[in-house]
Amino acid sequence: MAGDVVYESQGTWDPERPDTTIITCVDGRWYQHFQEFAREHLKAGPRTDYLAVPGGIEPMTLFDLMPKDFNFFRRRLEALVESHGTHRIVAIAHQDCAWYKARKIGPIKIDLRERQISDLRRAAKHLREMFEGVQVETYFARLAGTQPERVVFEAV
Ligand SMILES: [Zn+2]
């Protein structure tokens, strides 16, 4: 029946807003690593806002090519920064991103990592212009080691 409680979450509700927004891809294989990185390295607290879409920050680079995508993303990010009082935006790209792989055009060989890092930098420049006083950081997550592989983060 509508209205019947089917589950109660274990943690208690904390109404305080986190001050960090993390922009990532939605890929569930990487997500727990993004969250751990946010908690343990970024010290963004146990709770942080996430803006997750396939490909992560990519729409922020599309102001001339795909203005609809860019504006969709920009409007939501602006609203979020305004209503949540965000002080810090962290964008994380990851290796083996299906969104970037699918966007490869024809037989042209492009280095996806290089492309993603250049997108992070372009987007960061844009974000810094859009949001004065908001700290912007960018990272690239990739696999390292063997059996089992680990996820490492580089500042880019
Ligand atoms: Zn991805």
XYZ file of N, CA, C and O and ligand atoms in Angstrom:
625
model
N 0.845 -1.214 0.000
C 0.000 0.000 0.000
C 0.868 1.247 0.000
O 1.877 1.305 0.707
N 0.442 2.228 -0.704
C 1.162 3.505 -0.680
C 1.128 4.051 0.740
O 0.090 4.017 1.392
N 2.272 4.536 1.212
C 2.317 5.097 2.558
C 2.827 4.115 3.597
O 3.250 4.527 4.672
N 2.803 2.829 3.306
C 3.356 1.849 4.241
C 4.873 1.922 4.214
O 5.477 1.877 3.147
N 5.481 2.027 5.407
C 6.939 2.077 5.476
C 7.479 0.685 5.188
O 7.068 -0.298 5.796
N 8.410 0.578 4.233
C 8.993 -0.726 3.921
C 10.419 -0.843 4.436
O 10.977 -1.929 4.509
N 11.013 0.299 4.816
C 12.387 0.250 5.296
C 12.705 1.503 6.086
O 12.238 2.589 5.738
N 13.497 1.358 7.171
C 13.982 2.522 7.898
C 15.500 2.520 7.842
O 16.142 1.551 8.221
N 16.055 3.634 7.351
C 17.495 3.762 7.217
C 18.148 3.791 8.600
O 17.577 4.333 9.541
N 19.346 3.201 8.711
C 19.940 2.996 10.035
C 20.488 4.253 10.685
O 20.402 4.424 11.884
N 21.099 5.140 9.861
C 21.640 6.373 10.432
C 20.522 7.339 10.775
O 19.432 7.265 10.219
N 20.805 8.263 11.707
C 19.792 9.269 12.028
C 19.944 10.455 11.084
O 21.009 10.665 10.505
N 18.927 11.228 10.942
C 18.902 12.373 10.016
C 19.722 13.526 10.573
O 19.599 13.884 11.738
N 20.583 14.094 9.732
C 21.372 15.267 10.102
C 21.049 16.368 9.093
O 21.373 16.229 7.918
N 20.399 17.446 9.542
C 19.932 18.455 8.586
C 21.026 19.390 8.085
O 20.803 20.160 7.144
N 22.217 19.331 8.675
C 23.264 20.266 8.266
C 23.753 19.965 6.852
O 23.966 18.807 6.495
N 23.968 21.030 6.069
C 24.396 20.839 4.684
C 25.902 20.605 4.605
O 26.671 21.299 5.254
N 26.316 19.666 3.761
C 27.751 19.530 3.495
C 28.212 20.704 2.643
O 27.396 21.298 1.938
N 29.501 21.062 2.718
C 29.943 22.245 1.957
C 30.618 21.890 0.638
O 31.047 22.753 -0.106
N 30.707 20.584 0.357
C 31.398 20.137 -0.859
C 30.430 19.466 -1.819
O 29.577 18.688 -1.403
N 30.573 19.784 -3.091
C 29.839 19.073 -4.141
C 30.848 18.334 -5.004
O 31.835 18.921 -5.442
N 30.587 17.063 -5.223
C 31.489 16.258 -6.035
C 30.798 15.898 -7.341
O 29.674 15.397 -7.341
N 31.473 16.198 -8.438
C 30.918 15.901 -9.760
C 31.632 14.672 -10.308
O 32.859 14.684 -10.474
N 30.871 13.619 -10.532
C 31.470 12.377 -11.016
C 30.594 11.735 -12.080
O 29.481 12.158 -12.329
N 31.134 10.658 -12.618
C 30.365 9.746 -13.458
C 29.499 8.884 -12.535
O 29.707 8.849 -11.330
N 28.524 8.201 -13.098
C 27.613 7.382 -12.289
C 28.109 5.944 -12.092
O 27.504 5.191 -11.330
N 29.163 5.557 -12.770
C 29.625 4.166 -12.817
C 29.751 3.545 -11.408
O 30.620 3.915 -10.626
N 28.873 2.593 -11.118
C 28.791 1.992 -9.790
C 30.045 1.254 -9.337
O 30.249 1.059 -8.140
N 30.869 0.834 -10.293
C 32.106 0.143 -9.913
C 33.071 1.099 -9.232
O 33.901 0.706 -8.421
N 32.973 2.375 -9.604
C 33.911 3.374 -9.091
C 33.349 4.148 -7.906
O 34.088 4.783 -7.165
N 32.033 4.089 -7.762
C 31.365 4.991 -6.846
C 31.841 4.875 -5.402
O 32.100 5.867 -4.735
N 31.961 3.637 -4.918
C 32.396 3.490 -3.522
C 33.804 4.042 -3.337
O 34.151 4.532 -2.255
N 34.617 3.996 -4.386
C 35.980 4.534 -4.299
C 35.951 6.062 -4.282
O 36.746 6.689 -3.587
N 35.032 6.652 -5.052
C 34.871 8.110 -5.007
C 34.466 8.536 -3.593
O 34.980 9.513 -3.047
N 33.531 7.782 -3.017
C 33.036 8.146 -1.686
C 34.121 8.018 -0.621
O 34.244 8.865 0.251
N 34.913 6.973 -0.728
C 36.014 6.790 0.222
C 37.041 7.909 0.055
O 37.537 8.464 1.037
N 37.355 8.236 -1.186
C 38.291 9.325 -1.485
C 37.795 10.636 -0.866
O 38.563 11.396 -0.265
N 36.498 10.879 -0.996
C 35.904 12.113 -0.441
C 36.039 12.151 1.073
O 36.409 13.175 1.646
N 35.760 11.030 1.706
C 35.839 10.966 3.177
C 37.278 11.021 3.655
O 37.650 11.835 4.490
N 38.118 10.130 3.118
C 39.454 9.913 3.681
C 40.484 10.919 3.197
O 41.352 11.326 3.957
N 40.440 11.295 1.933
C 41.456 12.210 1.426
C 40.978 13.660 1.385
O 41.666 14.558 1.855
N 39.807 13.880 0.832
C 39.321 15.260 0.717
C 38.824 15.794 2.056
O 38.638 16.994 2.199
N 38.585 14.896 3.005
C 38.051 15.277 4.318
C 36.771 16.081 4.143
O 36.556 17.097 4.807
N 35.950 15.619 3.231
C 34.705 16.327 2.927
C 33.577 15.883 3.846
O 32.414 16.198 3.610
N 33.932 15.144 4.902
C 32.902 14.689 5.831
C 32.245 13.414 5.339
O 32.457 12.992 4.208
N 31.445 12.813 6.195
C 30.801 11.553 5.813
C 29.671 11.774 4.823
O 29.169 10.837 4.216
N 29.255 13.038 4.671
C 28.165 13.331 3.751
C 28.652 14.419 2.813
O 29.278 15.384 3.228
N 28.388 14.247 1.564
C 28.734 15.284 0.602
C 27.714 15.241 -0.516
O 27.073 14.209 -0.738
N 27.528 16.363 -1.187
C 26.595 16.388 -2.319
C 27.278 15.781 -3.534
O 28.458 16.046 -3.785
N 26.526 15.006 -4.294
C 27.056 14.455 -5.546
C 26.199 14.915 -6.718
O 24.974 14.896 -6.637
N 26.879 15.330 -7.746
C 26.195 15.600 -9.010
C 26.797 14.581 -9.971
O 27.942 14.714 -10.406
N 26.030 13.532 -10.225
C 26.575 12.431 -11.016
C 25.779 12.224 -12.301
O 24.561 12.041 -12.261
N 26.466 12.299 -13.406
C 25.884 11.962 -14.704
C 26.926 11.130 -15.455
O 28.122 11.242 -15.166
N 26.498 10.288 -16.405
C 27.487 9.541 -17.165
C 28.510 10.499 -17.795
O 28.129 11.506 -18.388
N 29.783 10.207 -17.597
C 30.830 11.066 -18.148
C 31.232 12.199 -17.211
O 32.167 12.931 -17.497
N 30.510 12.372 -16.097
C 30.905 13.374 -15.105
C 30.865 14.795 -15.638
O 29.841 15.242 -16.174
N 32.006 15.474 -15.555
C 32.100 16.906 -15.829
C 31.875 17.278 -17.303
O 31.710 18.445 -17.643
N 31.850 16.303 -18.167
C 31.861 16.572 -19.611
C 30.887 17.649 -20.100
O 31.263 18.498 -20.925
N 29.623 17.676 -19.600
C 28.717 18.722 -20.109
C 29.237 20.146 -19.906
O 28.920 21.043 -20.698
N 30.066 20.351 -18.880
C 30.601 21.691 -18.630
C 31.590 22.140 -19.703
O 31.990 23.289 -19.741
N 31.983 21.226 -20.582
C 32.923 21.585 -21.650
C 32.175 21.824 -22.966
O 32.796 22.078 -23.991
N 30.848 21.695 -22.935
C 30.088 21.670 -24.186
C 29.338 22.963 -24.489
O 28.359 22.948 -25.212
N 29.821 24.094 -23.901
C 29.047 25.337 -24.076
C 28.881 25.735 -25.531
O 27.871 26.308 -25.907
N 29.847 25.408 -26.392
C 29.650 25.756 -27.808
C 29.091 24.590 -28.632
O 28.282 24.784 -29.525
N 29.481 23.344 -28.309
C 29.056 22.185 -29.105
C 27.639 21.713 -28.798
O 26.879 21.377 -29.695
N 27.319 21.624 -27.498
C 26.012 21.106 -27.080
C 25.460 22.012 -25.992
O 25.384 21.619 -24.828
N 25.048 23.225 -26.371
C 24.623 24.184 -25.345
C 23.479 23.674 -24.472
O 23.395 24.052 -23.308
N 22.627 22.793 -25.008
C 21.528 22.250 -24.188
C 22.066 21.435 -23.026
O 21.598 21.561 -21.903
N 23.027 20.569 -23.314
C 23.634 19.759 -22.261
C 24.338 20.662 -21.255
O 24.226 20.488 -20.048
N 25.073 21.620 -21.786
C 25.817 22.544 -20.929
C 24.870 23.293 -20.006
O 25.081 23.368 -18.795
N 23.796 23.812 -20.562
C 22.872 24.612 -19.763
C 22.106 23.787 -18.735
O 21.859 24.261 -17.633
N 21.759 22.562 -19.109
C 21.103 21.656 -18.159
C 21.989 21.510 -16.920
O 21.547 21.645 -15.781
N 23.238 21.260 -17.174
C 24.205 21.013 -16.099
C 24.471 22.300 -15.313
O 24.443 22.318 -14.093
N 24.722 23.378 -16.047
C 25.060 24.650 -15.412
C 23.938 25.131 -14.496
O 24.178 25.556 -13.372
N 22.687 25.052 -14.993
C 21.552 25.547 -14.200
C 21.421 24.783 -12.893
O 21.155 25.360 -11.843
N 21.596 23.481 -12.966
C 21.471 22.677 -11.750
C 22.625 22.922 -10.782
O 22.440 22.957 -9.571
N 23.783 23.096 -11.342
C 24.942 23.361 -10.491
C 24.824 24.741 -9.825
O 25.101 24.898 -8.636
N 24.377 25.708 -10.589
C 24.174 27.054 -10.026
C 23.162 27.035 -8.890
O 23.382 27.628 -7.837
N 22.060 26.322 -9.105
C 21.011 26.241 -8.081
C 21.548 25.567 -6.835
O 21.260 25.965 -5.701
N 22.367 24.555 -7.054
C 22.913 23.804 -5.937
C 23.876 24.664 -5.115
O 23.781 24.723 -3.885
N 24.769 25.364 -5.803
C 25.738 26.207 -5.109
C 25.000 27.297 -4.330
O 25.328 27.597 -3.182
N 23.961 27.837 -4.935
C 23.225 28.917 -4.290
C 22.449 28.423 -3.070
O 22.528 29.007 -1.995
N 21.712 27.324 -3.219
C 20.840 26.907 -2.122
C 21.570 26.115 -1.049
O 21.155 26.100 0.098
N 22.655 25.462 -1.406
C 23.365 24.650 -0.421
C 24.575 25.360 0.183
O 25.202 24.845 1.093
N 24.924 26.521 -0.351
C 26.085 27.216 0.182
C 27.381 26.452 -0.047
O 28.265 26.418 0.806
N 27.499 25.833 -1.218
C 28.689 25.044 -1.565
C 29.941 25.922 -1.598
O 29.933 26.990 -2.197
N 31.007 25.465 -0.926
C 32.266 26.214 -0.935
C 33.339 25.552 -1.787
O 34.387 26.121 -2.044
N 33.068 24.316 -2.146
C 34.107 23.537 -2.814
C 33.466 22.599 -3.836
O 32.515 21.878 -3.501
N 33.998 22.630 -5.055
C 33.531 21.709 -6.096
C 34.709 20.821 -6.494
O 35.798 21.319 -6.797
N 34.477 19.524 -6.462
C 35.523 18.565 -6.809
C 35.031 17.727 -7.979
O 33.976 17.101 -7.889
N 35.770 17.749 -9.080
C 35.380 16.943 -10.242
C 36.340 15.764 -10.368
O 37.555 15.940 -10.305
N 35.776 14.580 -10.508
C 36.598 13.366 -10.633
C 36.225 12.631 -11.916
O 35.051 12.316 -12.144
N 37.232 12.367 -12.754
C 37.023 11.536 -13.945
C 37.645 10.167 -13.657
O 38.444 10.029 -12.737
N 37.258 9.174 -14.434
C 37.829 7.847 -14.173
C 38.215 7.119 -15.455
O 37.635 7.350 -16.518
N 39.182 6.243 -15.300
C 39.674 5.397 -16.387
C 38.539 4.519 -16.908
O 37.636 4.171 -16.166
N 38.584 4.167 -18.182
C 37.659 3.193 -18.740
C 36.209 3.682 -18.653
O 35.298 2.913 -18.356
N 36.032 4.980 -18.894
C 34.695 5.573 -18.788
C 33.894 5.290 -20.066
O 34.274 5.703 -21.158
N 32.788 4.572 -19.914
C 31.986 4.155 -21.065
C 31.487 5.354 -21.874
O 31.380 5.295 -23.098
N 31.184 6.444 -21.193
C 30.674 7.624 -21.893
C 31.724 8.171 -22.848
O 31.434 8.491 -23.997
N 32.944 8.256 -22.381
C 34.015 8.776 -23.230
C 34.353 7.797 -24.352
O 34.616 8.198 -25.481
N 34.311 6.508 -24.036
C 34.601 5.506 -25.065
C 33.583 5.578 -26.195
O 33.928 5.486 -27.362
N 32.310 5.772 -25.811
C 31.244 5.803 -26.805
C 31.340 7.039 -27.687
O 30.831 7.055 -28.799
N 31.970 8.090 -27.185
C 32.064 9.337 -27.948
C 33.253 9.369 -28.900
O 33.418 10.329 -29.628
N 34.067 8.334 -28.860
C 35.197 8.282 -29.795
C 34.682 8.319 -31.222
O 33.785 7.591 -31.586
N 35.262 9.177 -31.989
C 34.742 9.371 -33.343
C 35.570 8.594 -34.371
O 36.768 8.828 -34.508
N 34.897 7.662 -35.077
C 35.516 6.930 -36.167
C 36.820 6.257 -35.779
O 36.982 5.813 -34.650
N 37.728 6.144 -36.735
C 38.960 5.418 -36.478
C 40.031 6.275 -35.803
O 41.110 5.794 -35.487
N 39.698 7.538 -35.567
C 40.709 8.430 -34.995
C 41.105 7.942 -33.604
O 40.258 7.760 -32.729
N 42.369 7.721 -33.447
C 42.869 7.250 -32.145
C 43.089 8.459 -31.233
O 43.960 9.279 -31.488
N 42.285 8.563 -30.202
C 42.586 9.613 -29.237
C 42.835 8.970 -27.879
O 42.227 7.962 -27.538
N 43.716 9.566 -27.147
C 44.007 9.087 -25.810
C 42.903 9.610 -24.892
O 42.788 10.801 -24.649
N 42.063 8.670 -24.414
C 40.899 9.091 -23.626
C 41.301 9.780 -22.333
O 40.677 10.733 -21.909
N 42.371 9.271 -21.716
C 42.817 9.863 -20.455
C 43.206 11.324 -20.669
O 42.802 12.205 -19.919
N 43.956 11.536 -21.750
C 44.378 12.898 -22.075
C 43.170 13.792 -22.323
O 43.110 14.934 -21.869
N 42.200 13.239 -23.045
C 40.983 13.961 -23.357
C 40.214 14.313 -22.076
O 39.742 15.441 -21.891
N 40.088 13.330 -21.189
C 39.344 13.544 -19.946
C 40.025 14.587 -19.058
O 39.367 15.418 -18.450
N 41.352 14.521 -19.018
C 42.084 15.484 -18.196
C 41.959 16.887 -18.780
O 41.761 17.860 -18.054
N 42.007 16.981 -20.089
C 41.855 18.305 -20.695
C 40.428 18.825 -20.471
O 40.216 20.017 -20.237
N 39.439 17.935 -20.478
C 38.060 18.342 -20.165
C 37.952 18.824 -18.712
O 37.279 19.811 -18.431
N 38.603 18.111 -17.803
C 38.579 18.525 -16.389
C 39.136 19.932 -16.243
O 38.581 20.770 -15.535
N 40.239 20.193 -16.935
C 40.889 21.503 -16.809
C 40.047 22.615 -17.419
O 39.921 23.695 -16.844
N 39.487 22.327 -18.585
C 38.627 23.334 -19.221
C 37.416 23.636 -18.350
O 37.027 24.783 -18.155
N 36.808 22.561 -17.839
C 35.611 22.735 -17.001
C 35.959 23.494 -15.725
O 35.209 24.370 -15.293
N 37.106 23.174 -15.147
C 37.510 23.828 -13.890
C 37.686 25.329 -14.105
O 37.274 26.147 -13.280
N 38.279 25.685 -15.231
C 38.475 27.095 -15.550
C 37.114 27.798 -15.621
O 36.925 28.885 -15.074
N 36.180 27.135 -16.262
C 34.831 27.664 -16.401
C 34.137 27.801 -15.037
O 33.483 28.797 -14.757
N 34.287 26.772 -14.220
C 33.646 26.780 -12.899
C 34.205 27.892 -12.025
O 33.468 28.552 -11.297
N 35.514 28.128 -12.133
C 36.130 29.188 -11.331
C 35.611 30.556 -11.748
O 35.454 31.443 -10.920
N 35.350 30.705 -13.045
C 34.785 31.974 -13.522
C 33.330 32.127 -13.071
O 32.892 33.218 -12.720
N 32.596 31.005 -13.085
C 31.182 31.050 -12.706
C 30.969 31.299 -11.225
O 30.044 32.001 -10.833
N 31.815 30.674 -10.405
C 31.602 30.709 -8.957
C 32.804 31.305 -8.238
O 33.717 30.580 -7.843
N 32.769 32.595 -8.104
C 33.849 33.259 -7.369
C 33.804 32.817 -5.912
O 32.734 32.732 -5.319
N 34.938 32.536 -5.351
C 34.970 32.155 -3.943
C 34.718 30.677 -3.703
O 34.750 30.226 -2.565
N 34.437 29.924 -4.764
C 34.293 28.473 -4.612
C 35.592 27.816 -5.053
O 36.121 28.120 -6.125
N 36.103 26.940 -4.207
C 37.341 26.234 -4.513
C 37.039 25.096 -5.490
O 36.099 24.340 -5.270
N 37.826 24.981 -6.557
C 37.582 23.937 -7.563
C 38.804 23.024 -7.653
O 39.930 23.499 -7.796
N 38.576 21.725 -7.535
C 39.671 20.748 -7.626
C 39.308 19.665 -8.635
O 38.134 19.337 -8.781
N 40.320 19.103 -9.282
C 40.064 18.061 -10.274
C 40.997 16.866 -10.063
O 42.174 17.026 -9.753
N 40.437 15.681 -10.259
C 41.190 14.445 -10.039
C 40.855 13.422 -11.118
O 39.761 13.453 -11.689
N 41.827 12.531 -11.331
C 41.608 11.412 -12.247
C 41.820 10.119 -11.468
O 42.851 9.947 -10.815
N 40.827 9.229 -11.519
C 40.910 7.939 -10.823
C 41.270 6.860 -11.830
O 40.717 6.818 -12.932
N 42.225 6.016 -11.443
C 42.614 4.930 -12.350
C 42.991 3.692 -11.550
O 43.181 3.760 -10.334
N 43.147 2.586 -12.280
C 43.523 1.334 -11.634
C 45.034 1.253 -11.528
O 45.762 1.767 -12.376
N 45.490 0.586 -10.468
C 46.926 0.376 -10.280
C 47.128 -0.972 -9.607
O 46.249 -1.469 -8.901
N 48.301 -1.576 -9.832
C 48.609 -2.855 -9.206
C 47.888 -3.999 -9.903
O 47.160 -3.801 -10.868
N 48.121 -5.214 -9.381
C 47.489 -6.392 -9.981
C 46.956 -7.310 -8.890
O 47.500 -7.374 -7.798
N 45.900 -8.016 -9.223
C 45.374 -9.135 -8.411
C 45.332 -8.884 -6.911
O 46.140 -9.449 -6.196
N 44.416 -8.217 -6.352
C 43.403 -7.440 -7.061
C 43.897 -6.023 -7.334
O 44.748 -5.526 -6.616
N 43.352 -5.437 -8.370
C 43.724 -4.060 -8.679
C 43.143 -3.106 -7.636
O 42.146 -3.408 -7.003
N 43.797 -1.966 -7.516
C 43.340 -0.924 -6.584
C 42.992 0.315 -7.379
O 43.439 0.470 -8.519
N 42.247 1.205 -6.741
C 41.911 2.473 -7.382
C 42.751 3.589 -6.760
O 42.770 3.732 -5.540
N 43.473 4.320 -7.592
C 44.286 5.440 -7.109
C 43.791 6.733 -7.754
O 43.192 6.724 -8.828
N 44.055 7.825 -7.085
C 43.593 9.140 -7.542
C 44.779 10.053 -7.764
O 45.655 10.138 -6.907
N 44.783 10.747 -8.899
C 45.815 11.746 -9.174
C 45.165 13.116 -9.229
O 44.084 13.251 -9.805
N 45.843 14.116 -8.662
C 45.383 15.493 -8.855
C 45.804 15.904 -10.245
O 46.939 15.674 -10.651
N 44.884 16.470 -11.025
C 45.228 16.867 -12.405
C 44.848 18.315 -12.671
O 44.072 18.895 -11.934
Zn 32.190 6.755 -16.505
